[in-house]
Amino acid sequence: MTAGREAAEPGSGAPPAAATLPTDRRLVAAAERLFAERGIDAVSLRAVMAAAGANVASVHYHFGSKDALVRAVVRARGGEISVRRAELLDAAAAAEPSARALAEAFVRPVAEAMATGGGDWVTVVADVITVNHSALHPMTAEFAGQARRFTELLTRLHPEIPPRTLRFRLTQAMTFTFQTLGDRDRLRDILALSGTQLTPAEIMDELLDTVTAILAGPPDR
């Protein structure tokens, strides 16, 4: 057996295709799915190991702790989102920046990740934000460079607004985006109480409008 691979355990929940992946990737994939389904705090390491078809020592060998596994799940798709966001920020910077273009640069990469199989990941990140998990700090640190770019472009758009206000708006935009996209079923249930029904496309449109408004601030300023 080669290093970094283990055979799926009998009776495990690991899908046949996933069983061919390296152990660390199987663990991350299983954790992402279980964290999204049940919430981070409700999932044990043993449940992750069983779902990944890995042995009892695997998580500790590859990650050291559950918190480290959560951080690995968050990092797993973060890179591709950062690359896509950088492309949109470059496009926004090349023209006269607008709050709408910056909202697109923040929201679109997350929505695109969902459309390509990253829905569970978005739900996990929303949970990290909601429960203030320890993975939030490194996630925020990795976003710091792009946060500075957002702040610089927002300053070009609103030079009269203090940077602390712009950073506050950006933080709220991040929180609102992940919590909206991370639990669309709950959002639909809440909207249904008032007789409102929105398609996924309509939710996206409303989300972009709201994030644009957050970044732009009050119209009288």
PDB file of C-alpha atoms in Angstrom:
ATOM      1  CA  MET A   1       0.000   0.000   0.000  1.00  0.00           C
ATOM      2  CA  THR A   2       1.425   3.402  -0.963  1.00  0.00           C
ATOM      3  CA  ALA A   3       1.807   6.186   1.577  1.00  0.00           C
ATOM      4  CA  GLY A   4      -1.221   8.461   1.868  1.00  0.00           C
ATOM      5  CA  ARG A   5      -3.697   5.798   0.667  1.00  0.00           C
ATOM      6  CA  GLU A   6      -5.806   3.310   2.547  1.00  0.00           C
ATOM      7  CA  ALA A   7      -8.335   0.759   1.399  1.00  0.00           C
ATOM      8  CA  ALA A   8     -11.973   1.516   2.115  1.00  0.00           C
ATOM      9  CA  GLU A   9     -13.133  -0.226   5.266  1.00  0.00           C
ATOM     10  CA  PRO A  10     -15.870  -2.853   4.898  1.00  0.00           C
ATOM     11  CA  GLY A  11     -19.299  -1.352   5.363  1.00  0.00           C
ATOM     12  CA  SER A  12     -18.013   2.209   5.053  1.00  0.00           C
ATOM     13  CA  GLY A  13     -20.025   4.978   3.468  1.00  0.00           C
ATOM     14  CA  ALA A  14     -17.317   5.918   0.991  1.00  0.00           C
ATOM     15  CA  PRO A  15     -18.626   5.918  -2.612  1.00  0.00           C
ATOM     16  CA  PRO A  16     -16.620   3.686  -4.995  1.00  0.00           C
ATOM     17  CA  ALA A  17     -15.172   6.667  -6.898  1.00  0.00           C
ATOM     18  CA  ALA A  18     -14.173   8.435  -3.682  1.00  0.00           C
ATOM     19  CA  ALA A  19     -12.427   5.284  -2.432  1.00  0.00           C
ATOM     20  CA  THR A  20      -9.759   5.756  -5.128  1.00  0.00           C
ATOM     21  CA  LEU A  21      -8.762   9.194  -3.823  1.00  0.00           C
ATOM     22  CA  PRO A  22      -5.868   9.766  -1.408  1.00  0.00           C
ATOM     23  CA  THR A  23      -6.965   9.418   2.199  1.00  0.00           C
ATOM     24  CA  ASP A  24      -6.697  13.116   3.041  1.00  0.00           C
ATOM     25  CA  ARG A  25      -8.954  14.053   0.109  1.00  0.00           C
ATOM     26  CA  ARG A  26     -11.477  11.364   1.048  1.00  0.00           C
ATOM     27  CA  LEU A  27     -11.587  12.724   4.578  1.00  0.00           C
ATOM     28  CA  VAL A  28     -12.069  16.317   3.389  1.00  0.00           C
ATOM     29  CA  ALA A  29     -14.821  15.291   0.948  1.00  0.00           C
ATOM     30  CA  ALA A  30     -16.639  13.242   3.602  1.00  0.00           C
ATOM     31  CA  ALA A  31     -16.285  15.997   6.190  1.00  0.00           C
ATOM     32  CA  GLU A  32     -17.591  18.644   3.788  1.00  0.00           C
ATOM     33  CA  ARG A  33     -20.702  16.564   3.071  1.00  0.00           C
ATOM     34  CA  LEU A  34     -21.396  15.637   6.699  1.00  0.00           C
ATOM     35  CA  PHE A  35     -20.709  19.132   8.060  1.00  0.00           C
ATOM     36  CA  ALA A  36     -23.155  20.547   5.499  1.00  0.00           C
ATOM     37  CA  GLU A  37     -25.837  17.963   6.275  1.00  0.00           C
ATOM     38  CA  ARG A  38     -25.653  18.028  10.084  1.00  0.00           C
ATOM     39  CA  GLY A  39     -23.665  21.097  11.126  1.00  0.00           C
ATOM     40  CA  ILE A  40     -20.029  21.106  12.185  1.00  0.00           C
ATOM     41  CA  ASP A  41     -20.641  20.622  15.905  1.00  0.00           C
ATOM     42  CA  ALA A  42     -22.933  17.618  15.357  1.00  0.00           C
ATOM     43  CA  VAL A  43     -20.389  15.566  13.388  1.00  0.00           C
ATOM     44  CA  SER A  44     -17.827  13.383  15.161  1.00  0.00           C
ATOM     45  CA  LEU A  45     -14.442  12.445  13.778  1.00  0.00           C
ATOM     46  CA  ARG A  46     -15.537   8.809  13.880  1.00  0.00           C
ATOM     47  CA  ALA A  47     -18.478   9.642  11.588  1.00  0.00           C
ATOM     48  CA  VAL A  48     -16.133  11.345   9.138  1.00  0.00           C
ATOM     49  CA  MET A  49     -13.748   8.395   9.168  1.00  0.00           C
ATOM     50  CA  ALA A  50     -16.599   5.927   8.588  1.00  0.00           C
ATOM     51  CA  ALA A  51     -17.989   7.986   5.687  1.00  0.00           C
ATOM     52  CA  ALA A  52     -14.531   8.273   4.136  1.00  0.00           C
ATOM     53  CA  GLY A  53     -13.773   4.570   4.525  1.00  0.00           C
ATOM     54  CA  ALA A  54     -10.654   5.400   6.516  1.00  0.00           C
ATOM     55  CA  ASN A  55      -9.177   3.861   9.651  1.00  0.00           C
ATOM     56  CA  VAL A  56      -9.437   5.317  13.146  1.00  0.00           C
ATOM     57  CA  ALA A  57      -6.056   7.071  13.106  1.00  0.00           C
ATOM     58  CA  SER A  58      -6.486   8.761   9.711  1.00  0.00           C
ATOM     59  CA  VAL A  59      -7.801  12.150  10.800  1.00  0.00           C
ATOM     60  CA  HIS A  60      -5.135  12.500  13.473  1.00  0.00           C
ATOM     61  CA  TYR A  61      -2.401  11.440  11.054  1.00  0.00           C
ATOM     62  CA  HIS A  62      -3.424  13.803   8.253  1.00  0.00           C
ATOM     63  CA  PHE A  63      -4.912  16.728  10.187  1.00  0.00           C
ATOM     64  CA  GLY A  64      -4.225  16.339  13.891  1.00  0.00           C
ATOM     65  CA  SER A  65      -7.647  17.476  15.120  1.00  0.00           C
ATOM     66  CA  LYS A  66     -11.227  18.159  14.098  1.00  0.00           C
ATOM     67  CA  ASP A  67     -10.562  21.909  14.019  1.00  0.00           C
ATOM     68  CA  ALA A  68      -7.701  21.349  11.592  1.00  0.00           C
ATOM     69  CA  LEU A  69      -9.992  19.191   9.447  1.00  0.00           C
ATOM     70  CA  VAL A  70     -12.576  21.991   9.361  1.00  0.00           C
ATOM     71  CA  ARG A  71      -9.860  24.409   8.252  1.00  0.00           C
ATOM     72  CA  ALA A  72      -8.831  21.968   5.519  1.00  0.00           C
ATOM     73  CA  VAL A  73     -12.430  21.778   4.289  1.00  0.00           C
ATOM     74  CA  VAL A  74     -12.620  25.577   4.131  1.00  0.00           C
ATOM     75  CA  ARG A  75      -9.309  25.801   2.231  1.00  0.00           C
ATOM     76  CA  ALA A  76     -10.246  23.056  -0.221  1.00  0.00           C
ATOM     77  CA  ARG A  77     -12.328  25.291  -2.482  1.00  0.00           C
ATOM     78  CA  GLY A  78     -11.145  28.676  -1.274  1.00  0.00           C
ATOM     79  CA  GLY A  79      -8.302  28.886  -3.759  1.00  0.00           C
ATOM     80  CA  GLU A  80     -10.399  28.555  -6.893  1.00  0.00           C
ATOM     81  CA  ILE A  81     -12.856  31.123  -5.579  1.00  0.00           C
ATOM     82  CA  SER A  82     -10.000  33.552  -4.883  1.00  0.00           C
ATOM     83  CA  VAL A  83      -8.688  33.120  -8.440  1.00  0.00           C
ATOM     84  CA  ARG A  84     -12.100  33.810  -9.957  1.00  0.00           C
ATOM     85  CA  ARG A  85     -12.634  36.783  -7.634  1.00  0.00           C
ATOM     86  CA  ALA A  86      -9.253  38.227  -8.632  1.00  0.00           C
ATOM     87  CA  GLU A  87     -10.313  38.099 -12.296  1.00  0.00           C
ATOM     88  CA  LEU A  88     -13.509  40.016 -11.531  1.00  0.00           C
ATOM     89  CA  LEU A  89     -11.648  42.534  -9.379  1.00  0.00           C
ATOM     90  CA  ASP A  90      -9.150  43.109 -12.210  1.00  0.00           C
ATOM     91  CA  ALA A  91     -12.046  43.808 -14.550  1.00  0.00           C
ATOM     92  CA  ALA A  92     -13.637  46.174 -12.028  1.00  0.00           C
ATOM     93  CA  ALA A  93     -10.338  48.001 -11.499  1.00  0.00           C
ATOM     94  CA  ALA A  94      -9.776  48.437 -15.242  1.00  0.00           C
ATOM     95  CA  ALA A  95     -12.943  50.486 -15.521  1.00  0.00           C
ATOM     96  CA  GLU A  96     -14.514  53.065 -13.250  1.00  0.00           C
ATOM     97  CA  PRO A  97     -15.442  50.897 -10.240  1.00  0.00           C
ATOM     98  CA  SER A  98     -19.069  50.571  -9.248  1.00  0.00           C
ATOM     99  CA  ALA A  99     -20.756  49.040  -6.242  1.00  0.00           C
ATOM    100  CA  ARG A 100     -22.532  46.615  -8.594  1.00  0.00           C
ATOM    101  CA  ALA A 101     -19.283  45.412 -10.170  1.00  0.00           C
ATOM    102  CA  LEU A 102     -17.777  44.860  -6.729  1.00  0.00           C
ATOM    103  CA  ALA A 103     -20.884  43.024  -5.577  1.00  0.00           C
ATOM    104  CA  GLU A 104     -20.561  40.785  -8.633  1.00  0.00           C
ATOM    105  CA  ALA A 105     -16.894  40.186  -7.796  1.00  0.00           C
ATOM    106  CA  PHE A 106     -17.825  39.014  -4.330  1.00  0.00           C
ATOM    107  CA  VAL A 107     -21.005  37.031  -4.997  1.00  0.00           C
ATOM    108  CA  ARG A 108     -20.421  35.457  -8.425  1.00  0.00           C
ATOM    109  CA  PRO A 109     -17.442  33.236  -7.467  1.00  0.00           C
ATOM    110  CA  VAL A 110     -19.403  31.780  -4.549  1.00  0.00           C
ATOM    111  CA  ALA A 111     -22.465  31.146  -6.725  1.00  0.00           C
ATOM    112  CA  GLU A 112     -20.307  29.590  -9.449  1.00  0.00           C
ATOM    113  CA  ALA A 113     -18.707  27.276  -6.904  1.00  0.00           C
ATOM    114  CA  MET A 114     -22.184  26.139  -5.887  1.00  0.00           C
ATOM    115  CA  ALA A 115     -23.081  25.449  -9.519  1.00  0.00           C
ATOM    116  CA  THR A 116     -20.032  23.203  -9.927  1.00  0.00           C
ATOM    117  CA  GLY A 117     -20.556  20.980  -6.908  1.00  0.00           C
ATOM    118  CA  GLY A 118     -19.531  23.329  -4.110  1.00  0.00           C
ATOM    119  CA  GLY A 119     -22.923  23.766  -2.472  1.00  0.00           C
ATOM    120  CA  ASP A 120     -21.911  21.794   0.617  1.00  0.00           C
ATOM    121  CA  TRP A 121     -18.750  23.897   0.919  1.00  0.00           C
ATOM    122  CA  VAL A 122     -20.759  27.130   0.916  1.00  0.00           C
ATOM    123  CA  THR A 123     -23.008  25.701   3.645  1.00  0.00           C
ATOM    124  CA  VAL A 124     -19.974  24.763   5.748  1.00  0.00           C
ATOM    125  CA  VAL A 125     -18.464  28.252   5.410  1.00  0.00           C
ATOM    126  CA  ALA A 126     -21.807  29.770   6.409  1.00  0.00           C
ATOM    127  CA  ASP A 127     -21.767  27.548   9.501  1.00  0.00           C
ATOM    128  CA  VAL A 128     -18.179  28.597  10.298  1.00  0.00           C
ATOM    129  CA  ILE A 129     -19.286  32.248  10.192  1.00  0.00           C
ATOM    130  CA  THR A 130     -22.482  31.670  12.181  1.00  0.00           C
ATOM    131  CA  VAL A 131     -20.910  29.727  15.054  1.00  0.00           C
ATOM    132  CA  ASN A 132     -17.660  31.750  15.003  1.00  0.00           C
ATOM    133  CA  HIS A 133     -15.647  28.568  14.534  1.00  0.00           C
ATOM    134  CA  SER A 134     -11.886  28.713  14.973  1.00  0.00           C
ATOM    135  CA  ALA A 135     -11.556  28.231  11.185  1.00  0.00           C
ATOM    136  CA  LEU A 136     -12.975  31.742  10.719  1.00  0.00           C
ATOM    137  CA  HIS A 137      -9.720  33.463  11.661  1.00  0.00           C
ATOM    138  CA  PRO A 138      -7.482  31.733   9.082  1.00  0.00           C
ATOM    139  CA  MET A 139     -10.248  32.067   6.491  1.00  0.00           C
ATOM    140  CA  THR A 140     -10.388  35.814   7.129  1.00  0.00           C
ATOM    141  CA  ALA A 141      -6.593  36.051   7.049  1.00  0.00           C
ATOM    142  CA  GLU A 142      -6.472  34.357   3.632  1.00  0.00           C
ATOM    143  CA  PHE A 143      -9.106  36.797   2.364  1.00  0.00           C
ATOM    144  CA  ALA A 144      -7.160  39.803   3.685  1.00  0.00           C
ATOM    145  CA  GLY A 145      -5.356  40.564   0.419  1.00  0.00           C
ATOM    146  CA  GLN A 146      -8.558  40.647  -1.589  1.00  0.00           C
ATOM    147  CA  ALA A 147     -10.281  42.571   1.190  1.00  0.00           C
ATOM    148  CA  ARG A 148      -7.659  45.282   0.733  1.00  0.00           C
ATOM    149  CA  ARG A 149      -8.382  45.357  -3.000  1.00  0.00           C
ATOM    150  CA  PHE A 150     -12.105  45.681  -2.330  1.00  0.00           C
ATOM    151  CA  THR A 151     -11.405  48.490   0.143  1.00  0.00           C
ATOM    152  CA  GLU A 152      -9.137  50.309  -2.333  1.00  0.00           C
ATOM    153  CA  LEU A 153     -11.754  50.125  -5.082  1.00  0.00           C
ATOM    154  CA  LEU A 154     -14.532  51.181  -2.720  1.00  0.00           C
ATOM    155  CA  THR A 155     -12.348  54.115  -1.658  1.00  0.00           C
ATOM    156  CA  ARG A 156     -12.051  55.144  -5.317  1.00  0.00           C
ATOM    157  CA  LEU A 157     -15.839  54.974  -5.491  1.00  0.00           C
ATOM    158  CA  HIS A 158     -16.458  56.715  -2.147  1.00  0.00           C
ATOM    159  CA  PRO A 159     -13.305  58.651  -1.157  1.00  0.00           C
ATOM    160  CA  GLU A 160     -15.242  60.516   1.529  1.00  0.00           C
ATOM    161  CA  ILE A 161     -16.117  57.366   3.492  1.00  0.00           C
ATOM    162  CA  PRO A 162     -13.677  56.199   6.222  1.00  0.00           C
ATOM    163  CA  PRO A 163     -11.921  52.877   5.551  1.00  0.00           C
ATOM    164  CA  ARG A 164     -13.374  51.397   8.747  1.00  0.00           C
ATOM    165  CA  THR A 165     -16.886  51.924   7.345  1.00  0.00           C
ATOM    166  CA  LEU A 166     -15.937  50.289   4.057  1.00  0.00           C
ATOM    167  CA  ARG A 167     -14.420  47.335   5.882  1.00  0.00           C
ATOM    168  CA  PHE A 168     -17.573  46.996   7.975  1.00  0.00           C
ATOM    169  CA  ARG A 169     -19.703  46.945   4.830  1.00  0.00           C
ATOM    170  CA  LEU A 170     -17.455  44.344   3.236  1.00  0.00           C
ATOM    171  CA  THR A 171     -17.693  42.135   6.330  1.00  0.00           C
ATOM    172  CA  GLN A 172     -21.478  42.374   6.248  1.00  0.00           C
ATOM    173  CA  ALA A 173     -21.499  41.588   2.526  1.00  0.00           C
ATOM    174  CA  MET A 174     -19.453  38.441   3.185  1.00  0.00           C
ATOM    175  CA  THR A 175     -21.660  37.287   6.029  1.00  0.00           C
ATOM    176  CA  PHE A 176     -24.895  37.962   4.147  1.00  0.00           C
ATOM    177  CA  THR A 177     -23.680  36.237   0.971  1.00  0.00           C
ATOM    178  CA  PHE A 178     -22.651  32.992   2.638  1.00  0.00           C
ATOM    179  CA  GLN A 179     -25.658  32.822   4.942  1.00  0.00           C
ATOM    180  CA  THR A 180     -28.045  33.433   2.038  1.00  0.00           C
ATOM    181  CA  LEU A 181     -26.473  30.937  -0.349  1.00  0.00           C
ATOM    182  CA  GLY A 182     -25.488  28.487   2.369  1.00  0.00           C
ATOM    183  CA  ASP A 183     -29.055  27.756   3.470  1.00  0.00           C
ATOM    184  CA  ARG A 184     -31.434  28.566   0.642  1.00  0.00           C
ATOM    185  CA  ASP A 185     -33.998  26.071   1.922  1.00  0.00           C
ATOM    186  CA  ARG A 186     -34.317  27.972   5.204  1.00  0.00           C
ATOM    187  CA  LEU A 187     -34.529  31.236   3.274  1.00  0.00           C
ATOM    188  CA  ARG A 188     -37.350  29.846   1.126  1.00  0.00           C
ATOM    189  CA  ASP A 189     -39.180  28.639   4.246  1.00  0.00           C
ATOM    190  CA  ILE A 190     -38.947  32.080   5.856  1.00  0.00           C
ATOM    191  CA  LEU A 191     -40.084  33.824   2.673  1.00  0.00           C
ATOM    192  CA  ALA A 192     -42.967  31.373   2.354  1.00  0.00           C
ATOM    193  CA  LEU A 193     -44.387  32.667   5.639  1.00  0.00           C
ATOM    194  CA  SER A 194     -45.224  35.882   3.788  1.00  0.00           C
ATOM    195  CA  GLY A 195     -46.398  34.052   0.677  1.00  0.00           C
ATOM    196  CA  THR A 196     -43.195  34.847  -1.240  1.00  0.00           C
ATOM    197  CA  GLN A 197     -41.638  32.276  -3.538  1.00  0.00           C
ATOM    198  CA  LEU A 198     -38.352  32.860  -5.355  1.00  0.00           C
ATOM    199  CA  THR A 199     -36.504  30.726  -7.867  1.00  0.00           C
ATOM    200  CA  PRO A 200     -32.744  30.224  -7.456  1.00  0.00           C
ATOM    201  CA  ALA A 201     -32.177  32.810 -10.205  1.00  0.00           C
ATOM    202  CA  GLU A 202     -34.436  35.301  -8.418  1.00  0.00           C
ATOM    203  CA  ILE A 203     -32.616  34.686  -5.122  1.00  0.00           C
ATOM    204  CA  MET A 204     -29.352  35.428  -6.916  1.00  0.00           C
ATOM    205  CA  ASP A 205     -30.727  38.670  -8.357  1.00  0.00           C
ATOM    206  CA  GLU A 206     -32.002  39.794  -4.959  1.00  0.00           C
ATOM    207  CA  LEU A 207     -28.714  38.851  -3.315  1.00  0.00           C
ATOM    208  CA  LEU A 208     -26.717  40.893  -5.831  1.00  0.00           C
ATOM    209  CA  ASP A 209     -29.036  43.873  -5.350  1.00  0.00           C
ATOM    210  CA  THR A 210     -28.703  43.660  -1.557  1.00  0.00           C
ATOM    211  CA  VAL A 211     -24.909  43.280  -1.572  1.00  0.00           C
ATOM    212  CA  THR A 212     -24.703  46.219  -4.000  1.00  0.00           C
ATOM    213  CA  ALA A 213     -26.760  48.298  -1.562  1.00  0.00           C
ATOM    214  CA  ILE A 214     -24.547  47.232   1.369  1.00  0.00           C
ATOM    215  CA  LEU A 215     -21.373  48.252  -0.449  1.00  0.00           C
ATOM    216  CA  ALA A 216     -22.841  51.490  -1.832  1.00  0.00           C
ATOM    217  CA  GLY A 217     -24.264  52.602   1.511  1.00  0.00           C
ATOM    218  CA  PRO A 218     -27.121  55.075   2.059  1.00  0.00           C
ATOM    219  CA  PRO A 219     -28.046  56.948  -1.147  1.00  0.00           C
ATOM    220  CA  ASP A 220     -27.910  60.357   0.595  1.00  0.00           C
ATOM    221  CA  ARG A 221     -24.175  60.090   1.354  1.00  0.00           C
TER     222      ARG A 221
END
